Short mmCIF file of N, CA and C in Angstrom, two decimals:
data_model
loop_
_atom_site.label_atom_id
_atom_site.label_comp_id
_atom_site.label_asym_id
_atom_site.label_seq_id
_atom_site.Cartn_x
_atom_site.Cartn_y
_atom_site.Cartn_z
N MET A 122 20.40 33.31 18.71
CA MET A 122 19.41 32.52 18.01
C MET A 122 18.31 33.45 17.52
N LYS A 123 17.88 33.19 16.31
CA LYS A 123 16.79 33.94 15.71
C LYS A 123 15.69 32.94 15.37
N VAL A 124 14.44 33.26 15.70
CA VAL A 124 13.31 32.40 15.37
C VAL A 124 12.44 33.14 14.36
N ILE A 125 12.18 32.49 13.24
CA ILE A 125 11.30 33.06 12.22
C ILE A 125 10.10 32.13 12.11
N THR A 126 8.93 32.69 12.38
CA THR A 126 7.69 31.93 12.39
C THR A 126 6.94 32.16 11.08
N ALA A 127 6.35 31.10 10.56
CA ALA A 127 5.58 31.20 9.32
C ALA A 127 4.53 32.29 9.48
N VAL A 128 4.29 33.04 8.52
CA VAL A 128 4.84 33.11 7.19
C VAL A 128 5.74 34.34 7.06
N ASN A 129 6.46 34.64 8.12
CA ASN A 129 7.33 35.81 8.18
C ASN A 129 8.72 35.48 7.65
N GLU A 130 9.52 36.53 7.51
CA GLU A 130 10.90 36.36 7.08
C GLU A 130 11.73 37.50 7.64
N ASP A 131 13.03 37.28 7.73
CA ASP A 131 13.97 38.29 8.17
C ASP A 131 15.09 38.33 7.14
N TYR A 132 15.12 39.40 6.36
CA TYR A 132 16.17 39.57 5.37
C TYR A 132 17.24 40.46 5.97
N SER A 133 18.34 39.85 6.39
CA SER A 133 19.42 40.59 7.00
C SER A 133 20.73 39.86 6.74
N VAL A 134 21.81 40.57 6.86
CA VAL A 134 23.12 39.97 6.66
C VAL A 134 23.35 38.88 7.71
N GLY A 135 22.98 39.17 8.95
CA GLY A 135 23.16 38.19 10.02
C GLY A 135 22.39 36.91 9.75
N ASN A 136 21.14 37.04 9.35
CA ASN A 136 20.35 35.85 9.09
C ASN A 136 20.85 35.11 7.85
N HIS A 137 21.36 35.85 6.90
CA HIS A 137 21.89 35.23 5.67
C HIS A 137 23.04 34.28 5.98
N HIS A 138 23.86 34.63 6.95
CA HIS A 138 25.04 33.83 7.27
C HIS A 138 24.79 32.79 8.37
N ASN A 139 23.67 32.86 9.04
CA ASN A 139 23.36 31.89 10.10
C ASN A 139 23.14 30.49 9.54
N ILE A 140 23.40 29.50 10.37
CA ILE A 140 22.97 28.13 10.08
C ILE A 140 21.45 28.13 10.25
N LYS A 141 20.76 27.57 9.27
CA LYS A 141 19.29 27.59 9.28
C LYS A 141 18.76 26.20 9.57
N ILE A 142 17.88 26.12 10.57
CA ILE A 142 17.30 24.85 11.01
C ILE A 142 15.79 24.95 10.87
N PHE A 143 15.19 24.01 10.16
CA PHE A 143 13.74 23.97 9.98
C PHE A 143 13.16 22.96 10.96
N LEU A 144 12.12 23.37 11.68
CA LEU A 144 11.43 22.50 12.63
C LEU A 144 10.27 21.82 11.91
N ALA A 145 10.53 20.65 11.33
CA ALA A 145 9.52 19.93 10.56
C ALA A 145 8.82 18.93 11.47
N GLY A 146 7.52 19.07 11.57
CA GLY A 146 6.76 18.14 12.41
C GLY A 146 5.32 18.55 12.48
N GLY A 147 4.55 17.72 13.12
CA GLY A 147 3.11 17.92 13.19
C GLY A 147 2.71 19.25 13.82
N ILE A 148 1.59 19.76 13.32
CA ILE A 148 1.00 20.98 13.87
C ILE A 148 -0.46 20.70 14.24
N THR A 149 -1.24 20.27 13.26
CA THR A 149 -2.67 20.04 13.49
C THR A 149 -2.88 18.84 14.41
N ASN A 150 -3.64 19.05 15.47
CA ASN A 150 -3.95 18.02 16.47
C ASN A 150 -2.72 17.51 17.22
N CYS A 151 -1.64 18.26 17.19
CA CYS A 151 -0.40 17.86 17.87
C CYS A 151 -0.06 18.88 18.94
N PRO A 152 0.61 18.42 20.00
CA PRO A 152 1.08 19.39 21.00
C PRO A 152 2.05 20.38 20.38
N ASP A 153 2.22 21.53 21.01
CA ASP A 153 3.13 22.56 20.50
C ASP A 153 4.56 22.19 20.87
N TRP A 154 5.06 21.15 20.23
CA TRP A 154 6.42 20.67 20.48
C TRP A 154 7.44 21.69 20.00
N GLN A 155 7.06 22.52 19.00
CA GLN A 155 7.99 23.52 18.48
C GLN A 155 8.41 24.49 19.59
N LYS A 156 7.44 24.87 20.43
CA LYS A 156 7.73 25.77 21.55
C LYS A 156 8.77 25.14 22.47
N ASP A 157 8.62 23.85 22.74
CA ASP A 157 9.58 23.15 23.60
C ASP A 157 10.96 23.07 22.94
N ALA A 158 10.99 22.79 21.65
CA ALA A 158 12.27 22.71 20.94
C ALA A 158 12.97 24.07 20.95
N ILE A 159 12.21 25.14 20.73
CA ILE A 159 12.79 26.49 20.73
C ILE A 159 13.41 26.79 22.09
N LYS A 160 12.74 26.41 23.17
CA LYS A 160 13.30 26.62 24.51
C LYS A 160 14.61 25.86 24.68
N MET A 161 14.67 24.65 24.15
CA MET A 161 15.91 23.85 24.26
C MET A 161 17.04 24.52 23.48
N PHE A 162 16.75 24.98 22.28
CA PHE A 162 17.78 25.65 21.47
C PHE A 162 18.17 26.98 22.08
N ASP A 163 17.25 27.64 22.75
CA ASP A 163 17.50 28.97 23.31
C ASP A 163 18.58 28.96 24.38
N GLN A 164 18.85 27.81 24.95
CA GLN A 164 19.87 27.71 26.00
C GLN A 164 21.29 27.63 25.42
N ILE A 165 21.39 27.53 24.11
CA ILE A 165 22.69 27.43 23.45
C ILE A 165 23.13 28.83 23.04
N GLU A 166 24.25 29.27 23.55
CA GLU A 166 24.73 30.63 23.27
C GLU A 166 26.05 30.63 22.51
N ALA A 167 26.59 29.48 22.20
CA ALA A 167 27.93 29.41 21.64
C ALA A 167 27.99 29.81 20.16
N PHE A 168 26.86 29.82 19.46
CA PHE A 168 26.89 30.12 18.04
C PHE A 168 25.55 30.70 17.61
N ASP A 169 25.56 31.35 16.46
CA ASP A 169 24.34 31.95 15.91
C ASP A 169 23.69 30.99 14.93
N PHE A 170 22.38 30.92 14.98
CA PHE A 170 21.63 30.11 14.04
C PHE A 170 20.21 30.65 13.97
N THR A 171 19.49 30.20 12.96
CA THR A 171 18.11 30.61 12.76
C THR A 171 17.23 29.39 12.78
N LEU A 172 16.14 29.47 13.53
CA LEU A 172 15.13 28.41 13.53
C LEU A 172 13.95 28.86 12.70
N TYR A 173 13.53 28.03 11.77
CA TYR A 173 12.30 28.27 11.00
C TYR A 173 11.19 27.45 11.64
N ASN A 174 10.20 28.14 12.16
CA ASN A 174 9.08 27.51 12.86
C ASN A 174 7.81 27.64 12.01
N PRO A 175 7.31 26.54 11.46
CA PRO A 175 6.12 26.63 10.62
C PRO A 175 4.81 26.81 11.39
N ARG A 176 4.84 26.66 12.71
CA ARG A 176 3.60 26.78 13.49
C ARG A 176 3.29 28.26 13.73
N ARG A 177 2.21 28.72 13.12
CA ARG A 177 1.77 30.09 13.33
C ARG A 177 1.05 30.21 14.67
N PRO A 178 1.08 31.41 15.27
CA PRO A 178 0.32 31.59 16.51
C PRO A 178 -1.18 31.37 16.29
N SER A 179 -1.64 31.73 15.09
CA SER A 179 -3.06 31.56 14.76
C SER A 179 -3.16 31.37 13.25
N PHE A 180 -3.72 30.24 12.83
CA PHE A 180 -3.86 29.98 11.41
C PHE A 180 -5.22 30.46 10.94
N PRO A 181 -5.26 31.32 9.91
CA PRO A 181 -6.53 31.86 9.41
C PRO A 181 -7.28 30.84 8.55
N ILE A 182 -7.93 29.90 9.18
CA ILE A 182 -8.55 28.77 8.50
C ILE A 182 -9.58 29.19 7.44
N HIS A 183 -10.19 30.34 7.59
CA HIS A 183 -11.22 30.79 6.65
C HIS A 183 -10.65 31.58 5.47
N ASP A 184 -9.36 31.79 5.46
CA ASP A 184 -8.71 32.50 4.35
C ASP A 184 -8.32 31.47 3.29
N PRO A 185 -8.93 31.52 2.10
CA PRO A 185 -8.64 30.51 1.08
C PRO A 185 -7.19 30.51 0.61
N MET A 186 -6.47 31.60 0.79
CA MET A 186 -5.07 31.67 0.36
C MET A 186 -4.09 31.23 1.46
N ALA A 187 -4.59 31.03 2.66
CA ALA A 187 -3.69 30.73 3.79
C ALA A 187 -2.94 29.41 3.59
N ALA A 188 -3.62 28.38 3.10
CA ALA A 188 -2.94 27.09 2.92
C ALA A 188 -1.84 27.19 1.88
N GLU A 189 -2.12 27.85 0.77
CA GLU A 189 -1.10 28.00 -0.27
C GLU A 189 0.09 28.80 0.25
N GLN A 190 -0.19 29.86 0.97
CA GLN A 190 0.87 30.68 1.53
C GLN A 190 1.72 29.87 2.52
N GLN A 191 1.07 29.09 3.37
CA GLN A 191 1.77 28.27 4.36
C GLN A 191 2.64 27.21 3.68
N ILE A 192 2.06 26.50 2.74
CA ILE A 192 2.78 25.43 2.07
C ILE A 192 3.96 25.98 1.28
N THR A 193 3.76 27.11 0.62
CA THR A 193 4.85 27.74 -0.13
C THR A 193 5.96 28.18 0.80
N TRP A 194 5.61 28.80 1.93
CA TRP A 194 6.60 29.23 2.92
C TRP A 194 7.42 28.02 3.40
N GLU A 195 6.72 26.94 3.74
CA GLU A 195 7.41 25.75 4.22
C GLU A 195 8.33 25.17 3.14
N TYR A 196 7.85 25.09 1.92
CA TYR A 196 8.65 24.55 0.82
C TYR A 196 9.94 25.36 0.64
N GLU A 197 9.81 26.67 0.60
CA GLU A 197 10.99 27.52 0.41
C GLU A 197 11.97 27.39 1.56
N HIS A 198 11.46 27.33 2.79
CA HIS A 198 12.37 27.28 3.95
C HIS A 198 12.96 25.90 4.17
N LEU A 199 12.23 24.85 3.82
CA LEU A 199 12.82 23.52 3.84
C LEU A 199 13.94 23.43 2.81
N SER A 200 13.71 24.01 1.66
CA SER A 200 14.72 24.00 0.60
C SER A 200 15.97 24.76 1.02
N ASN A 201 15.80 25.86 1.73
CA ASN A 201 16.93 26.70 2.12
C ASN A 201 17.58 26.29 3.44
N ALA A 202 16.96 25.40 4.17
CA ALA A 202 17.50 25.00 5.48
C ALA A 202 18.81 24.23 5.31
N ASP A 203 19.72 24.46 6.23
CA ASP A 203 20.95 23.68 6.29
C ASP A 203 20.72 22.35 6.99
N ILE A 204 19.82 22.39 7.99
CA ILE A 204 19.52 21.23 8.82
C ILE A 204 18.00 21.17 9.00
N ILE A 205 17.45 19.96 8.98
CA ILE A 205 16.02 19.79 9.24
C ILE A 205 15.85 18.87 10.43
N LEU A 206 15.10 19.35 11.42
CA LEU A 206 14.71 18.54 12.56
C LEU A 206 13.33 18.00 12.26
N TYR A 207 13.19 16.67 12.22
CA TYR A 207 11.89 16.03 12.03
C TYR A 207 11.43 15.49 13.37
N TRP A 208 10.24 15.91 13.80
CA TRP A 208 9.66 15.37 15.01
C TRP A 208 8.27 14.86 14.69
N PHE A 209 8.09 13.55 14.83
CA PHE A 209 6.79 12.92 14.60
C PHE A 209 6.09 12.80 15.94
N SER A 210 5.16 13.72 16.16
CA SER A 210 4.52 13.80 17.46
C SER A 210 3.24 12.98 17.53
N LYS A 211 2.84 12.71 18.74
CA LYS A 211 1.57 12.03 18.95
C LYS A 211 0.44 12.99 18.57
N GLY A 212 -0.72 12.43 18.33
CA GLY A 212 -1.89 13.26 18.04
C GLY A 212 -2.30 13.26 16.59
N SER A 213 -1.39 12.83 15.71
CA SER A 213 -1.66 12.83 14.27
C SER A 213 -0.73 11.82 13.62
N LEU A 214 -1.12 11.36 12.43
CA LEU A 214 -0.22 10.50 11.67
C LEU A 214 0.87 11.32 10.98
N ASN A 215 0.74 12.66 11.03
CA ASN A 215 1.74 13.56 10.46
C ASN A 215 1.98 13.28 8.97
N PRO A 216 0.93 13.23 8.14
CA PRO A 216 1.12 12.88 6.73
C PRO A 216 2.01 13.85 5.97
N ILE A 217 1.90 15.13 6.26
CA ILE A 217 2.74 16.10 5.56
C ILE A 217 4.20 15.93 5.97
N VAL A 218 4.43 15.63 7.22
CA VAL A 218 5.81 15.44 7.71
C VAL A 218 6.43 14.20 7.07
N LEU A 219 5.62 13.16 6.90
CA LEU A 219 6.12 11.97 6.21
C LEU A 219 6.52 12.32 4.78
N TYR A 220 5.70 13.13 4.12
CA TYR A 220 6.04 13.58 2.77
C TYR A 220 7.34 14.39 2.79
N GLU A 221 7.43 15.32 3.73
CA GLU A 221 8.63 16.17 3.81
C GLU A 221 9.87 15.34 4.10
N LEU A 222 9.74 14.32 4.92
CA LEU A 222 10.89 13.44 5.19
C LEU A 222 11.32 12.74 3.91
N GLY A 223 10.36 12.23 3.16
CA GLY A 223 10.70 11.57 1.90
C GLY A 223 11.31 12.55 0.90
N ARG A 224 10.75 13.74 0.81
CA ARG A 224 11.19 14.74 -0.17
C ARG A 224 12.54 15.34 0.20
N TRP A 225 12.68 15.80 1.42
CA TRP A 225 13.87 16.58 1.79
C TRP A 225 14.88 15.80 2.63
N GLY A 226 14.42 14.83 3.35
CA GLY A 226 15.33 14.14 4.27
C GLY A 226 15.96 12.90 3.70
N ASN A 227 15.13 11.94 3.36
CA ASN A 227 15.66 10.66 2.93
C ASN A 227 16.05 10.63 1.46
N SER A 228 15.67 11.65 0.71
CA SER A 228 15.99 11.64 -0.71
C SER A 228 17.03 12.70 -1.07
N SER A 229 17.71 13.24 -0.08
CA SER A 229 18.71 14.27 -0.36
C SER A 229 19.90 14.13 0.57
N ASP A 230 20.83 15.02 0.39
CA ASP A 230 22.01 15.03 1.25
C ASP A 230 21.90 16.03 2.39
N LYS A 231 20.69 16.50 2.66
CA LYS A 231 20.51 17.46 3.75
C LYS A 231 20.86 16.82 5.08
N ILE A 232 21.37 17.64 5.98
CA ILE A 232 21.62 17.18 7.34
C ILE A 232 20.27 17.11 8.04
N ILE A 233 19.98 15.96 8.64
CA ILE A 233 18.70 15.78 9.31
C ILE A 233 18.88 15.13 10.67
N SER A 234 17.90 15.38 11.52
CA SER A 234 17.79 14.69 12.79
C SER A 234 16.33 14.29 12.92
N ILE A 235 16.07 13.03 13.24
CA ILE A 235 14.71 12.50 13.26
C ILE A 235 14.39 11.95 14.64
N GLY A 236 13.21 12.32 15.12
CA GLY A 236 12.71 11.77 16.37
C GLY A 236 11.24 11.43 16.24
N CYS A 237 10.83 10.42 16.98
CA CYS A 237 9.43 10.00 17.03
C CYS A 237 8.99 9.91 18.48
N ASP A 238 7.89 10.58 18.79
CA ASP A 238 7.29 10.45 20.10
C ASP A 238 6.99 8.97 20.35
N PRO A 239 7.21 8.47 21.56
CA PRO A 239 6.92 7.05 21.83
C PRO A 239 5.47 6.66 21.51
N GLU A 240 4.56 7.64 21.49
CA GLU A 240 3.16 7.36 21.19
C GLU A 240 2.81 7.58 19.71
N TYR A 241 3.79 7.91 18.87
CA TYR A 241 3.52 8.10 17.45
C TYR A 241 3.25 6.74 16.81
N GLU A 242 2.14 6.64 16.09
CA GLU A 242 1.65 5.35 15.59
C GLU A 242 2.45 4.76 14.43
N ARG A 243 3.20 5.57 13.70
CA ARG A 243 3.88 5.07 12.51
C ARG A 243 5.40 5.09 12.65
N THR A 244 5.88 4.96 13.86
CA THR A 244 7.33 4.97 14.08
C THR A 244 8.03 3.90 13.24
N GLN A 245 7.46 2.73 13.19
CA GLN A 245 8.09 1.65 12.43
C GLN A 245 8.29 2.05 10.97
N ASP A 246 7.31 2.74 10.38
CA ASP A 246 7.45 3.18 8.99
C ASP A 246 8.62 4.16 8.84
N VAL A 247 8.73 5.09 9.77
CA VAL A 247 9.81 6.07 9.72
C VAL A 247 11.16 5.36 9.86
N VAL A 248 11.25 4.43 10.78
CA VAL A 248 12.50 3.70 11.01
C VAL A 248 12.90 2.89 9.78
N ILE A 249 11.96 2.17 9.20
CA ILE A 249 12.28 1.31 8.05
C ILE A 249 12.65 2.15 6.83
N GLN A 250 11.84 3.16 6.52
CA GLN A 250 12.13 4.00 5.36
C GLN A 250 13.49 4.69 5.50
N THR A 251 13.78 5.18 6.69
CA THR A 251 15.05 5.85 6.90
C THR A 251 16.21 4.86 6.82
N ALA A 252 16.05 3.68 7.37
CA ALA A 252 17.10 2.66 7.30
C ALA A 252 17.41 2.26 5.87
N LEU A 253 16.39 2.28 5.01
CA LEU A 253 16.61 1.93 3.61
C LEU A 253 17.35 3.02 2.85
N SER A 254 17.05 4.28 3.14
CA SER A 254 17.62 5.36 2.35
C SER A 254 18.81 6.05 3.02
N ARG A 255 18.80 6.13 4.33
CA ARG A 255 19.89 6.80 5.06
C ARG A 255 20.21 5.99 6.32
N PRO A 256 20.82 4.82 6.17
CA PRO A 256 21.03 3.93 7.32
C PRO A 256 21.90 4.52 8.42
N GLU A 257 22.64 5.57 8.12
CA GLU A 257 23.50 6.19 9.14
C GLU A 257 22.71 7.08 10.11
N ILE A 258 21.46 7.37 9.79
CA ILE A 258 20.64 8.25 10.62
C ILE A 258 20.01 7.47 11.77
N GLN A 259 20.22 7.95 12.97
CA GLN A 259 19.60 7.36 14.16
C GLN A 259 18.25 8.02 14.38
N ILE A 260 17.26 7.23 14.77
CA ILE A 260 15.93 7.76 15.10
C ILE A 260 15.86 7.86 16.62
N TYR A 261 15.55 9.06 17.12
CA TYR A 261 15.49 9.30 18.56
C TYR A 261 14.05 9.16 19.07
N SER A 262 13.91 8.85 20.34
CA SER A 262 12.58 8.67 20.93
C SER A 262 12.21 9.80 21.88
N SER A 263 13.01 10.85 21.90
CA SER A 263 12.65 12.03 22.70
C SER A 263 13.03 13.28 21.92
N LEU A 264 12.25 14.32 22.13
CA LEU A 264 12.55 15.59 21.49
C LEU A 264 13.89 16.12 21.98
N GLU A 265 14.18 15.92 23.25
CA GLU A 265 15.45 16.39 23.81
C GLU A 265 16.64 15.78 23.08
N ASP A 266 16.59 14.47 22.83
CA ASP A 266 17.70 13.81 22.14
C ASP A 266 17.80 14.26 20.67
N THR A 267 16.65 14.51 20.06
CA THR A 267 16.63 14.96 18.67
C THR A 267 17.27 16.34 18.55
N VAL A 268 16.92 17.23 19.47
CA VAL A 268 17.52 18.57 19.50
C VAL A 268 19.00 18.48 19.83
N GLN A 269 19.36 17.67 20.81
CA GLN A 269 20.77 17.54 21.19
C GLN A 269 21.61 17.04 20.03
N ASN A 270 21.06 16.15 19.22
CA ASN A 270 21.79 15.67 18.05
C ASN A 270 22.13 16.83 17.12
N ILE A 271 21.18 17.73 16.92
CA ILE A 271 21.44 18.90 16.06
C ILE A 271 22.49 19.81 16.70
N ILE A 272 22.39 20.01 17.98
CA ILE A 272 23.38 20.84 18.67
C ILE A 272 24.78 20.23 18.48
N ASP A 273 24.89 18.93 18.63
CA ASP A 273 26.17 18.25 18.43
C ASP A 273 26.67 18.44 16.99
N ILE A 274 25.76 18.35 16.03
CA ILE A 274 26.12 18.53 14.62
C ILE A 274 26.65 19.95 14.40
N ILE A 275 25.96 20.94 14.96
CA ILE A 275 26.38 22.33 14.79
C ILE A 275 27.74 22.58 15.44
N VAL A 276 27.93 22.03 16.63
CA VAL A 276 29.22 22.20 17.31
C VAL A 276 30.33 21.62 16.43
N ASN A 277 30.08 20.45 15.85
CA ASN A 277 31.09 19.84 14.97
C ASN A 277 31.30 20.67 13.71
N MET A 278 30.23 21.26 13.16
CA MET A 278 30.36 22.14 11.98
C MET A 278 31.22 23.34 12.33
N GLU A 279 30.96 23.95 13.47
CA GLU A 279 31.72 25.12 13.90
C GLU A 279 33.19 24.76 14.13
N THR A 280 33.43 23.60 14.72
CA THR A 280 34.80 23.15 14.97
C THR A 280 35.53 22.89 13.65
N ASP A 281 34.84 22.25 12.69
CA ASP A 281 35.44 21.99 11.38
C ASP A 281 35.76 23.30 10.66
N THR A 282 34.90 24.31 10.80
CA THR A 282 35.12 25.59 10.15
C THR A 282 36.34 26.28 10.73
N VAL A 283 36.50 26.21 12.05
CA VAL A 283 37.64 26.85 12.71
C VAL A 283 38.94 26.14 12.34
N VAL A 284 38.90 24.81 12.24
CA VAL A 284 40.10 24.03 11.95
C VAL A 284 40.56 24.26 10.51
N ASP A 285 39.61 24.35 9.57
CA ASP A 285 39.98 24.52 8.17
C ASP A 285 40.68 25.80 8.00
#
């Protein structure tokens, strides 16, 4: 597993061929759920993949270019991701994540896994919007189940690749 944290990148043959997973979810006023998700993925050794983590260790809030750099990095990596994990965490309404779900998840053919913290205030909105656009997608109520869904998807992708 390779983890690439905003706004860094790894240009390598290995990373080019890896399955790429974007960790889309709240950052501001939210717990560091990305750290927990990375630990869960780190226990999987059966295949290579890359996690794109938009949460920087320290965001330079006083740098006027930081927001543009961050948003551009996220846009490019969401676009290039094979799979997007959406986690709507407590602590914020996650407005950017809602936008990203509409843009990349519910309006495209991208592989997605969606979870909402039981304390997330807009779960009903996520459930209804997803049911309208992608009714086959299950919404999970724990980060563990959301991550496990992606692991199951990757295992099935790897199995399909070997069988073909």
